[in-house]
PDB file of C-alpha atoms in Angstrom:
ATOM      1  CA  MET A1138     -10.899  19.713  -8.676  1.00 82.00           C
ATOM      2  CA  ASP A1139     -13.086  20.367  -5.668  1.00 91.00           C
ATOM      3  CA  TYR A1140     -12.820  17.812  -2.866  1.00 93.00           C
ATOM      4  CA  LYS A1141     -16.093  16.040  -3.533  1.00 93.00           C
ATOM      5  CA  THR A1142     -15.140  15.550  -7.179  1.00 94.00           C
ATOM      6  CA  VAL A1143     -11.790  14.091  -6.173  1.00 94.00           C
ATOM      7  CA  LEU A1144     -13.576  11.601  -3.897  1.00 93.00           C
ATOM      8  CA  GLU A1145     -16.029  10.644  -6.627  1.00 92.00           C
ATOM      9  CA  ASN A1146     -13.282  10.194  -9.223  1.00 92.00           C
ATOM     10  CA  ARG A1147     -11.214   7.844  -7.086  1.00 94.00           C
ATOM     11  CA  HIS A1148     -11.830   4.141  -7.507  1.00 94.00           C
ATOM     12  CA  THR A1149      -9.867   0.907  -7.092  1.00 94.00           C
ATOM     13  CA  THR A1150      -8.496   0.223 -10.531  1.00 96.00           C
ATOM     14  CA  PHE A1151      -7.962  -3.225 -12.097  1.00 97.00           C
ATOM     15  CA  ALA A1152      -7.711  -2.244 -15.790  1.00 98.00           C
ATOM     16  CA  TRP A1153      -4.862   0.017 -16.882  1.00 98.00           C
ATOM     17  CA  ARG A1154      -4.388   1.976 -20.057  1.00 97.00           C
ATOM     18  CA  GLU A1155      -1.300   1.012 -22.029  1.00 95.00           C
ATOM     19  CA  ASP A1156      -1.488   3.934 -24.419  1.00 96.00           C
ATOM     20  CA  LYS A1157      -1.105   6.552 -21.703  1.00 97.00           C
ATOM     21  CA  ILE A1158       1.297   6.157 -18.766  1.00 98.00           C
ATOM     22  CA  PRO A1159       2.136   8.728 -16.087  1.00 98.00           C
ATOM     23  CA  THR A1160       5.737   9.946 -16.029  1.00 98.00           C
ATOM     24  CA  LYS A1161       7.978   9.404 -13.051  1.00 98.00           C
ATOM     25  CA  GLU A1162       7.956  13.169 -12.543  1.00 98.00           C
ATOM     26  CA  GLN A1163       4.143  13.271 -12.356  1.00 98.00           C
ATOM     27  CA  ILE A1164       4.029  10.512  -9.719  1.00 98.00           C
ATOM     28  CA  MET A1165       6.920  11.904  -7.697  1.00 98.00           C
ATOM     29  CA  GLU A1166       5.158  15.286  -7.588  1.00 98.00           C
ATOM     30  CA  ILE A1167       2.067  13.598  -6.115  1.00 98.00           C
ATOM     31  CA  ILE A1168       4.131  11.685  -3.544  1.00 98.00           C
ATOM     32  CA  GLU A1169       6.234  14.700  -2.539  1.00 98.00           C
ATOM     33  CA  GLU A1170       3.170  16.877  -2.237  1.00 98.00           C
ATOM     34  CA  ALA A1171       1.694  14.337   0.147  1.00 98.00           C
ATOM     35  CA  TYR A1172       4.952  14.160   2.085  1.00 98.00           C
ATOM     36  CA  SER A1173       5.013  17.936   2.460  1.00 98.00           C
ATOM     37  CA  HIS A1174       1.546  18.204   3.963  1.00 97.00           C
ATOM     38  CA  ILE A1175       0.766  14.915   5.701  1.00 97.00           C
ATOM     39  CA  PRO A1176       0.634  14.685   9.506  1.00 97.00           C
ATOM     40  CA  SER A1177       3.204  12.427  11.196  1.00 97.00           C
ATOM     41  CA  LYS A1178       3.931  11.917  14.872  1.00 93.00           C
ATOM     42  CA  ASN A1179       6.718  14.379  15.711  1.00 92.00           C
ATOM     43  CA  LEU A1180       7.501  14.340  11.968  1.00 95.00           C
ATOM     44  CA  GLN A1181       9.220  10.982  12.374  1.00 94.00           C
ATOM     45  CA  PHE A1182       7.741   9.331   9.246  1.00 97.00           C
ATOM     46  CA  PRO A1183       7.989   5.694  10.406  1.00 94.00           C
ATOM     47  CA  TYR A1184       7.636   4.412   6.850  1.00 96.00           C
ATOM     48  CA  GLN A1185       9.212   4.565   3.408  1.00 96.00           C
ATOM     49  CA  VAL A1186       7.606   4.883  -0.025  1.00 97.00           C
ATOM     50  CA  HIS A1187       9.288   2.942  -2.878  1.00 97.00           C
ATOM     51  CA  LEU A1188       8.399   3.830  -6.483  1.00 98.00           C
ATOM     52  CA  PHE A1189       8.894   1.018  -8.975  1.00 98.00           C
ATOM     53  CA  ARG A1190       8.462   1.076 -12.795  1.00 98.00           C
ATOM     54  CA  ASN A1191       6.590  -2.132 -13.550  1.00 98.00           C
ATOM     55  CA  ASN A1192       7.696  -2.811 -17.105  1.00 97.00           C
ATOM     56  CA  ASP A1193       9.690  -6.056 -16.829  1.00 97.00           C
ATOM     57  CA  TYR A1194       7.466  -8.958 -17.957  1.00 96.00           C
ATOM     58  CA  GLU A1195       9.098 -11.586 -15.822  1.00 97.00           C
ATOM     59  CA  ILE A1196       9.055  -9.485 -12.673  1.00 97.00           C
ATOM     60  CA  SER A1197       5.434  -8.486 -13.335  1.00 97.00           C
ATOM     61  CA  LYS A1198       4.548 -12.150 -13.631  1.00 97.00           C
ATOM     62  CA  GLU A1199       6.334 -12.872 -10.383  1.00 97.00           C
ATOM     63  CA  ILE A1200       4.538 -10.060  -8.541  1.00 97.00           C
ATOM     64  CA  MET A1201       1.193 -11.230  -9.910  1.00 97.00           C
ATOM     65  CA  THR A1202       1.968 -14.734  -8.763  1.00 96.00           C
ATOM     66  CA  ILE A1203       2.888 -13.626  -5.284  1.00 96.00           C
ATOM     67  CA  CYS A1204      -0.304 -11.561  -5.071  1.00 95.00           C
ATOM     68  CA  LYS A1205      -2.732 -14.377  -5.700  1.00 95.00           C
ATOM     69  CA  ARG A1206      -6.254 -13.358  -4.731  1.00 93.00           C
ATOM     70  CA  ASN A1207      -7.686 -16.668  -3.485  1.00 91.00           C
ATOM     71  CA  GLN A1208      -5.241 -19.239  -2.151  1.00 89.00           C
ATOM     72  CA  GLY A1209      -7.840 -22.004  -2.387  1.00 91.00           C
ATOM     73  CA  HIS A1210      -8.279 -21.539  -6.169  1.00 94.00           C
ATOM     74  CA  THR A1211      -6.127 -22.761  -8.998  1.00 94.00           C
ATOM     75  CA  VAL A1212      -4.280 -20.049 -10.968  1.00 94.00           C
ATOM     76  CA  GLU A1213      -6.845 -20.548 -13.771  1.00 94.00           C
ATOM     77  CA  GLU A1214      -9.755 -20.058 -11.343  1.00 94.00           C
ATOM     78  CA  ASP A1215      -8.192 -17.181  -9.409  1.00 95.00           C
ATOM     79  CA  ARG A1216      -9.544 -13.795 -10.454  1.00 94.00           C
ATOM     80  CA  GLY A1217      -6.213 -12.271  -9.596  1.00 95.00           C
ATOM     81  CA  ASN A1218      -5.191  -8.863  -8.374  1.00 96.00           C
ATOM     82  CA  PRO A1219      -4.522  -7.013 -11.622  1.00 97.00           C
ATOM     83  CA  GLN A1220      -4.082  -3.773  -9.746  1.00 97.00           C
ATOM     84  CA  VAL A1221      -0.458  -4.931  -9.363  1.00 97.00           C
ATOM     85  CA  LEU A1222      -0.083  -4.965 -13.154  1.00 98.00           C
ATOM     86  CA  ALA A1223      -0.176  -1.174 -13.184  1.00 98.00           C
ATOM     87  CA  PRO A1224       2.634   0.563 -15.070  1.00 98.00           C
ATOM     88  CA  TRP A1225       3.919   1.910 -11.751  1.00 98.00           C
ATOM     89  CA  LEU A1226       3.883   0.314  -8.308  1.00 98.00           C
ATOM     90  CA  ILE A1227       4.402   1.969  -4.969  1.00 98.00           C
ATOM     91  CA  GLY A1228       5.657  -0.177  -2.107  1.00 97.00           C
ATOM     92  CA  PHE A1229       5.185   0.836   1.518  1.00 96.00           C
ATOM     93  CA  SER A1230       7.560  -0.381   4.193  1.00 93.00           C
ATOM     94  CA  ALA A1231       8.107   0.456   7.851  1.00 92.00           C
ATOM     95  CA  ARG A1232      11.108   2.631   8.778  1.00 92.00           C
ATOM     96  CA  TYR A1233      13.337   2.523  11.825  1.00 89.00           C
ATOM     97  CA  VAL A1234      12.721   5.631  13.949  1.00 90.00           C
ATOM     98  CA  ALA A1235      13.714   4.454  17.441  1.00 84.00           C
ATOM     99  CA  ASP A1236      16.557   6.946  17.342  1.00 85.00           C
ATOM    100  CA  LEU A1237      14.099   9.772  16.706  1.00 88.00           C
ATOM    101  CA  GLU A1238      11.725   8.509  19.399  1.00 82.00           C
ATOM    102  CA  ILE A1239      14.213   9.371  22.132  1.00 82.00           C
ATOM    103  CA  ARG A1240      15.240  12.820  20.881  1.00 84.00           C
ATOM    104  CA  TYR A1241      13.138  14.579  23.545  1.00 83.00           C
ATOM    105  CA  GLU A1242      12.070  11.556  25.616  1.00 81.00           C
ATOM    106  CA  PRO A1243      15.249   9.568  26.396  1.00 81.00           C
ATOM    107  CA  GLU A1244      13.340   7.243  28.735  1.00 79.00           C
ATOM    108  CA  SER A1245      10.943   6.059  26.013  1.00 77.00           C
ATOM    109  CA  THR A1246      10.948   2.283  25.721  1.00 73.00           C
ATOM    110  CA  LYS A1247      10.525   2.611  21.968  1.00 74.00           C
ATOM    111  CA  GLY A1248      14.152   3.746  21.841  1.00 74.00           C
ATOM    112  CA  ILE A1249      15.153   0.184  22.613  1.00 71.00           C
ATOM    113  CA  LEU A1250      13.714  -1.234  19.401  1.00 72.00           C
ATOM    114  CA  ASP A1251      16.342  -2.897  17.290  1.00 72.00           C
ATOM    115  CA  GLY A1252      16.258  -4.244  13.709  1.00 68.00           C
ATOM    116  CA  LYS A1253      17.599  -1.629  11.332  1.00 71.00           C
ATOM    117  CA  GLY A1254      16.786  -3.089   7.942  1.00 69.00           C
ATOM    118  CA  LEU A1255      19.340  -4.882   5.805  1.00 69.00           C
ATOM    119  CA  GLY A1256      17.432  -8.075   6.348  1.00 67.00           C
ATOM    120  CA  THR A1257      17.390  -7.709  10.125  1.00 69.00           C
ATOM    121  CA  ARG A1258      14.056  -8.517  11.716  1.00 68.00           C
ATOM    122  CA  ARG A1259      12.859  -6.523  14.710  1.00 68.00           C
ATOM    123  CA  THR A1260      12.826  -8.207  18.091  1.00 65.00           C
ATOM    124  CA  GLU A1261       9.247  -9.030  19.056  1.00 58.00           C
ATOM    125  CA  LYS A1262       9.812  -8.519  22.770  1.00 59.00           C
ATOM    126  CA  VAL A1263      12.393  -6.627  24.797  1.00 57.00           C
ATOM    127  CA  PHE A1264      13.187  -7.025  28.468  1.00 56.00           C
ATOM    128  CA  ILE A1265      12.996  -3.945  30.678  1.00 56.00           C
ATOM    129  CA  ASP A1266      13.912  -4.569  34.317  1.00 59.00           C
ATOM    130  CA  ASP A1267      13.484  -8.305  33.543  1.00 59.00           C
ATOM    131  CA  ASN A1268       9.883  -7.729  32.377  1.00 57.00           C
ATOM    132  CA  PRO A1269       9.077  -8.598  28.738  1.00 54.00           C
ATOM    133  CA  ARG A1270       7.200  -5.887  26.830  1.00 56.00           C
ATOM    134  CA  ASP A1271       5.986  -6.227  23.288  1.00 60.00           C
ATOM    135  CA  ILE A1272       6.728  -2.634  22.382  1.00 63.00           C
ATOM    136  CA  SER A1273       7.325  -3.618  18.806  1.00 73.00           C
ATOM    137  CA  ALA A1274       3.561  -4.254  18.406  1.00 73.00           C
ATOM    138  CA  ALA A1275       2.774  -0.729  19.596  1.00 75.00           C
ATOM    139  CA  GLN A1276       5.300   0.750  17.170  1.00 81.00           C
ATOM    140  CA  ALA A1277       3.943  -1.402  14.297  1.00 85.00           C
ATOM    141  CA  GLN A1278       0.474   0.001  15.002  1.00 88.00           C
ATOM    142  CA  THR A1279       1.844   3.547  14.624  1.00 91.00           C
ATOM    143  CA  GLU A1280       3.590   2.568  11.401  1.00 92.00           C
ATOM    144  CA  ASN A1281       0.450   1.041   9.919  1.00 94.00           C
ATOM    145  CA  ILE A1282      -1.679   4.061  10.844  1.00 96.00           C
ATOM    146  CA  GLU A1283       0.751   6.436   9.179  1.00 97.00           C
ATOM    147  CA  ILE A1284       1.231   4.220   6.128  1.00 97.00           C
ATOM    148  CA  GLY A1285      -2.565   4.231   5.773  1.00 97.00           C
ATOM    149  CA  LEU A1286      -2.592   8.043   5.953  1.00 98.00           C
ATOM    150  CA  MET A1287       0.174   8.331   3.332  1.00 98.00           C
ATOM    151  CA  SER A1288      -1.532   5.894   0.934  1.00 98.00           C
ATOM    152  CA  ALA A1289      -4.789   7.867   1.278  1.00 97.00           C
ATOM    153  CA  PHE A1290      -3.044  11.157   0.551  1.00 98.00           C
ATOM    154  CA  ILE A1291      -1.370   9.592  -2.523  1.00 98.00           C
ATOM    155  CA  MET A1292      -4.667   8.121  -3.721  1.00 97.00           C
ATOM    156  CA  LEU A1293      -6.468  11.434  -3.484  1.00 97.00           C
ATOM    157  CA  GLY A1294      -3.531  13.354  -4.955  1.00 97.00           C
ATOM    158  CA  ALA A1295      -3.480  10.923  -7.864  1.00 98.00           C
ATOM    159  CA  ALA A1296      -7.260  11.220  -8.406  1.00 97.00           C
ATOM    160  CA  ASN A1297      -6.934  14.967  -8.421  1.00 97.00           C
ATOM    161  CA  ALA A1298      -4.436  14.602 -11.286  1.00 97.00           C
ATOM    162  CA  GLY A1299      -6.744  12.185 -13.203  1.00 96.00           C
ATOM    163  CA  ILE A1300      -4.570   9.201 -12.256  1.00 98.00           C
ATOM    164  CA  GLN A1301      -5.950   6.079 -10.609  1.00 97.00           C
ATOM    165  CA  THR A1302      -4.697   3.656  -7.964  1.00 98.00           C
ATOM    166  CA  GLY A1303      -5.350   0.181  -6.648  1.00 97.00           C
ATOM    167  CA  MET A1304      -4.000  -1.243  -3.381  1.00 95.00           C
ATOM    168  CA  CYS A1305      -2.991  -4.834  -2.626  1.00 94.00           C
ATOM    169  CA  GLN A1306      -1.866  -6.455   0.603  1.00 90.00           C
ATOM    170  CA  ASN A1307      -1.477  -9.929  -0.884  1.00 91.00           C
ATOM    171  CA  ILE A1308       2.293  -9.589  -0.978  1.00 89.00           C
ATOM    172  CA  ASP A1309       2.012 -11.838   2.108  1.00 85.00           C
ATOM    173  CA  GLY A1310       2.248 -14.669  -0.421  1.00 86.00           C
ATOM    174  CA  ASP A1311       5.984 -14.090  -0.303  1.00 90.00           C
ATOM    175  CA  PHE A1312       6.942 -11.005   1.681  1.00 88.00           C
ATOM    176  CA  ASP A1313      10.654 -11.759   1.395  1.00 89.00           C
ATOM    177  CA  ARG A1314      10.707 -11.960  -2.406  1.00 93.00           C
ATOM    178  CA  ALA A1315       8.473  -8.890  -2.752  1.00 94.00           C
ATOM    179  CA  ALA A1316      10.903  -7.023  -0.487  1.00 92.00           C
ATOM    180  CA  GLU A1317      13.772  -8.092  -2.735  1.00 93.00           C
ATOM    181  CA  ILE A1318      12.002  -6.817  -5.838  1.00 96.00           C
ATOM    182  CA  PHE A1319      11.453  -3.438  -4.218  1.00 95.00           C
ATOM    183  CA  ASN A1320      14.981  -3.254  -2.759  1.00 93.00           C
ATOM    184  CA  ILE A1321      13.435  -2.759   0.676  1.00 90.00           C
ATOM    185  CA  ASP A1322      16.687  -3.588   2.448  1.00 84.00           C
ATOM    186  CA  GLU A1323      18.760  -1.203   0.379  1.00 86.00           C
ATOM    187  CA  ASP A1324      18.413   1.417   3.121  1.00 87.00           C
ATOM    188  CA  GLU A1325      19.614   0.358   6.545  1.00 86.00           C
ATOM    189  CA  LYS A1326      16.538   1.919   8.146  1.00 88.00           C
ATOM    190  CA  SER A1327      14.043   0.035   6.008  1.00 89.00           C
ATOM    191  CA  LEU A1328      11.993  -2.477   7.964  1.00 88.00           C
ATOM    192  CA  ASP A1329       9.113  -4.778   7.044  1.00 87.00           C
ATOM    193  CA  PHE A1330       7.395  -4.493   3.646  1.00 91.00           C
ATOM    194  CA  ARG A1331       3.680  -3.948   4.305  1.00 92.00           C
ATOM    195  CA  PHE A1332       1.737  -3.553   1.029  1.00 91.00           C
ATOM    196  CA  MET A1333       1.774  -2.070  -2.424  1.00 96.00           C
ATOM    197  CA  MET A1334      -0.308   0.228  -4.621  1.00 98.00           C
ATOM    198  CA  GLY A1335      -0.685   0.246  -8.405  1.00 98.00           C
ATOM    199  CA  ILE A1336      -0.785   3.639 -10.031  1.00 98.00           C
ATOM    200  CA  GLY A1337      -1.515   4.691 -13.616  1.00 98.00           C
ATOM    201  CA  TYR A1338      -4.307   5.814 -15.906  1.00 98.00           C
ATOM    202  CA  GLY A1339      -7.370   3.576 -15.532  1.00 97.00           C
ATOM    203  CA  LYS A1340      -9.861   2.448 -18.114  1.00 97.00           C
ATOM    204  CA  ASP A1341     -13.601   3.180 -17.927  1.00 96.00           C
ATOM    205  CA  PRO A1342     -14.635   1.992 -14.405  1.00 95.00           C
ATOM    206  CA  SER A1343     -18.171   1.091 -15.520  1.00 95.00           C
ATOM    207  CA  ILE A1344     -16.961  -1.781 -17.723  1.00 96.00           C
ATOM    208  CA  ARG A1345     -15.687  -5.163 -16.642  1.00 97.00           C
ATOM    209  CA  HIS A1346     -12.638  -5.165 -18.859  1.00 98.00           C
ATOM    210  CA  THR A1347     -10.330  -8.101 -19.457  1.00 97.00           C
ATOM    211  CA  TYR A1348      -6.630  -8.115 -18.644  1.00 97.00           C
ATOM    212  CA  TYR A1349      -3.738 -10.301 -19.724  1.00 97.00           C
ATOM    213  CA  ASP A1350      -2.832 -12.598 -16.844  1.00 97.00           C
ATOM    214  CA  PRO A1351       0.884 -13.357 -17.170  1.00 97.00           C
ATOM    215  CA  ARG A1352       0.575 -16.343 -14.846  1.00 96.00           C
ATOM    216  CA  ILE A1353      -1.406 -18.321 -17.463  1.00 96.00           C
ATOM    217  CA  GLY A1354      -0.641 -16.365 -20.631  1.00 96.00           C
ATOM    218  CA  LYS A1355      -4.320 -15.655 -21.314  1.00 96.00           C
ATOM    219  CA  ASP A1356      -6.896 -12.861 -21.075  1.00 97.00           C
ATOM    220  CA  LYS A1357      -9.137 -12.944 -18.083  1.00 97.00           C
ATOM    221  CA  PRO A1358     -11.941 -10.638 -16.846  1.00 97.00           C
ATOM    222  CA  ILE A1359     -10.988  -8.271 -14.065  1.00 97.00           C
ATOM    223  CA  PRO A1360     -12.489  -9.277 -10.677  1.00 95.00           C
ATOM    224  CA  PHE A1361     -15.368  -6.814 -11.171  1.00 95.00           C
ATOM    225  CA  ALA A1362     -16.049  -3.410 -12.724  1.00 95.00           C
ATOM    226  CA  PRO A1363     -15.073  -0.759 -10.112  1.00 94.00           C
ATOM    227  CA  ASN A1364     -18.502   0.862 -10.327  1.00 93.00           C
ATOM    228  CA  ASP A1365     -20.011  -2.530  -9.452  1.00 94.00           C
ATOM    229  CA  VAL A1366     -17.954  -3.146  -6.332  1.00 93.00           C
ATOM    230  CA  GLU A1367     -20.875  -2.978  -3.877  1.00 94.00           C
ATOM    231  CA  ASN A1368     -22.597  -5.917  -5.579  1.00 93.00           C
ATOM    232  CA  TYR A1369     -19.561  -8.041  -4.697  1.00 91.00           C
ATOM    233  CA  TYR A1370     -18.677  -6.506  -1.332  1.00 93.00           C
ATOM    234  CA  PRO A1371     -21.823  -4.872   0.077  1.00 95.00           C
ATOM    235  CA  ARG A1372     -21.108  -1.703   2.064  1.00 95.00           C
ATOM    236  CA  PRO A1373     -22.138  -2.026   5.770  1.00 96.00           C
ATOM    237  CA  GLU A1374     -24.950   0.196   7.005  1.00 96.00           C
ATOM    238  CA  VAL A1375     -23.635   3.668   7.830  1.00 96.00           C
ATOM    239  CA  ASN A1376     -24.932   3.356  11.421  1.00 95.00           C
ATOM    240  CA  ASP A1377     -22.772   0.268  11.919  1.00 96.00           C
ATOM    241  CA  ILE A1378     -19.696   2.346  11.125  1.00 96.00           C
ATOM    242  CA  ILE A1379     -20.260   5.927  12.176  1.00 96.00           C
ATOM    243  CA  LYS A1380     -21.265   6.423  15.833  1.00 95.00           C
ATOM    244  CA  GLU A1381     -22.340   9.590  17.500  1.00 93.00           C
ATOM    245  CA  VAL A1382     -21.173   9.946  21.109  1.00 94.00           C
ATOM    246  CA  ASN A1383     -23.930  11.456  23.179  1.00 91.00           C
ATOM    247  CA  HIS A1384     -23.973  11.791  26.986  1.00 90.00           C
ATOM    248  CA  ASP A1385     -27.337  13.568  27.272  1.00 79.00           C
TER     249      ASP A1385
END
């Protein structure tokens, strides 16, 4: 596809086809293609991408429960985040790269960062010459920027293959359990779990389909038809977002 067509074909997906499911090989090809071409600071890749086949009913129910859309609503009222009911889920976590940070810059304070996965949490502040510095926050910013880049590359690569995606950050309902499900601590360099993405073949985006909500054992309408998103979340004016810098 040409680039504009790829952009137009991508949409946040809430309704997934059950009669057609991407293979692991198809998704891995998309992820590996992104990995091969994406920019990363000094090619450190301060994140990991975890591919999970979402076909266990009880685990799917648990993920859906963790990813509640509106905490102030009952489960019956909550419209849910059915993007996490996709046949495949991709989890993004931070990755320990302090050892790589000091390869050519031994004096870098980021080389002091501890917390190398396996359930170990990174120190929020370190002391350098008796002065506290929150260098973990600066590193987390780099991680989040690069995770965002990788997720965008995967989204567009998937759209180019006719496959759809839907992101969800509501794993903050229980980060620890979500991390367990995705085996985040299996690698000693895995750090915090950040968010997940559903991936699969989507249904017609112009229709507000229903989905089976495993939390209540009933069908429920998806939050909104993807083509109708701007009626629910109006897009800001372009001039509020895109600024031209002019010194004339």
